[in-house]
Amino acid sequence: MQLFDVAIIGGGPAGSSCGAFCAMAGLQSLVLDREKFPREKVCGDCLNPSCWPVLERLELADRVQDLPHSKLCSVAFIAIDGREVIVDLPSGANCEISVKRSLFDDLLLRRARELGASVHEQTTVTGLSRNDYWNIETATGDFFRARILIGADGRNSTVAHLCNLLPRPARERVALQAHIPLPRDFGNRIVLQFLREGYSGQASVNETQLNLCLVGTPPTISTLRKWAERQFDLPANQPWRTITPLTRSPIPSAHENLFFIGDAARVVEPFTGEGIYYALCSGELAAKAVAKILRGENRQLALRNFTRAYSGMYRGRLWINRLARAAVLRPQLGSLFVHAARIRPEIIKFLIAKIVEKL
């Protein structure tokens, strides 16, 4: 049985970027994912400008730009009563774009494989144990061993569950997502629309498709779905992808020979569209820490530096996330914010600038 330097469970943006950076550092890297790629993912499909420096270090920026996508020019906030505020987004080569996760994630996973990571799709982890190394058992009957384990498997992390670290979820909201025909004259924009039962996020992802997200509570999600059917002329049997919980308590990102990255570590409010950036960045930070540890550098110093850098990734931004969460949990409050922004537009312009600023 081959012994890997690092095993990464989860092949989304966090896991794939971590696997790619570990392979670039010369580590024997393993990436396991239960899905067969390409696959869709419940997401707003928006790529924050902060992502571009990480993608450039992966030599993927040009290849991402070659994928079908939309360059997003503005974001419209719509209150319950229909009043709206429109804010322009930064322009230029590395602006905010929207791209289907099936395409983006597949590209990242292929990049990890190109750089030398051993990638196993359709491989579900069923058991973990640790003695001198991590022993990984899978549903296919395959076994793997690794010196260091990284959980990059999302908000309902199997790694965290098997290690008894997964916080009890608060299932206060449900998200539905679908790609539907792009409405005429929708344009290259994001729409964040408050509704009495929750909210809807909309973004063009290419010349023909719209990403439509609905977020509500279990009792209200069916009403939101009916609203979408009327608003976008959808059939009653429109297929939807779903996910819950939308947020949960964070898990400490660094343990002894165990790291958590992306949504497995901290789930942020999806309303702000920053999740992919945090996934990519945390994947790179974990790869740097793992490389230092396996090179024999001071383990505790490497862990402290990782924890400091990981916290710094969120510094100055989580307050926006908390504000957004309060607004979307109480759509009436969000609508009041839209009304206030119509009078003082500099408020919402400042918030948008903080979200899309390049780090």
GROMACS .gro file of C-alpha atoms in nm, residues 34 57 64 74 89 103 112 126 154 168 184 196 292 297 317 335:
model
   16
   34ARG     CA    1  -1.712   1.077  -0.391
   57ARG     CA    2  -0.006   3.090  -0.915
   64VAL     CA    3  -1.053   2.991  -1.651
   74SER     CA    4  -2.321   4.527  -1.178
   89LEU     CA    5  -1.870   4.618  -1.018
  103LEU     CA    6  -1.658   2.356  -1.550
  112ALA     CA    7  -0.408   1.886  -0.959
  126THR     CA    8  -1.614   0.539   0.513
  154GLY     CA    9  -1.769   2.071   0.258
  168ARG     CA   10  -2.438   2.021   1.534
  184ARG     CA   11  -3.416   3.835  -2.247
  196ARG     CA   12  -4.108   3.778   0.209
  292LYS     CA   13   0.706   2.287   0.586
  297GLU     CA   14   1.075   2.243   0.985
  317ARG     CA   15  -1.437   4.075   0.610
  335SER     CA   16  -3.534   4.556   0.235
   0.00000   0.00000   0.00000
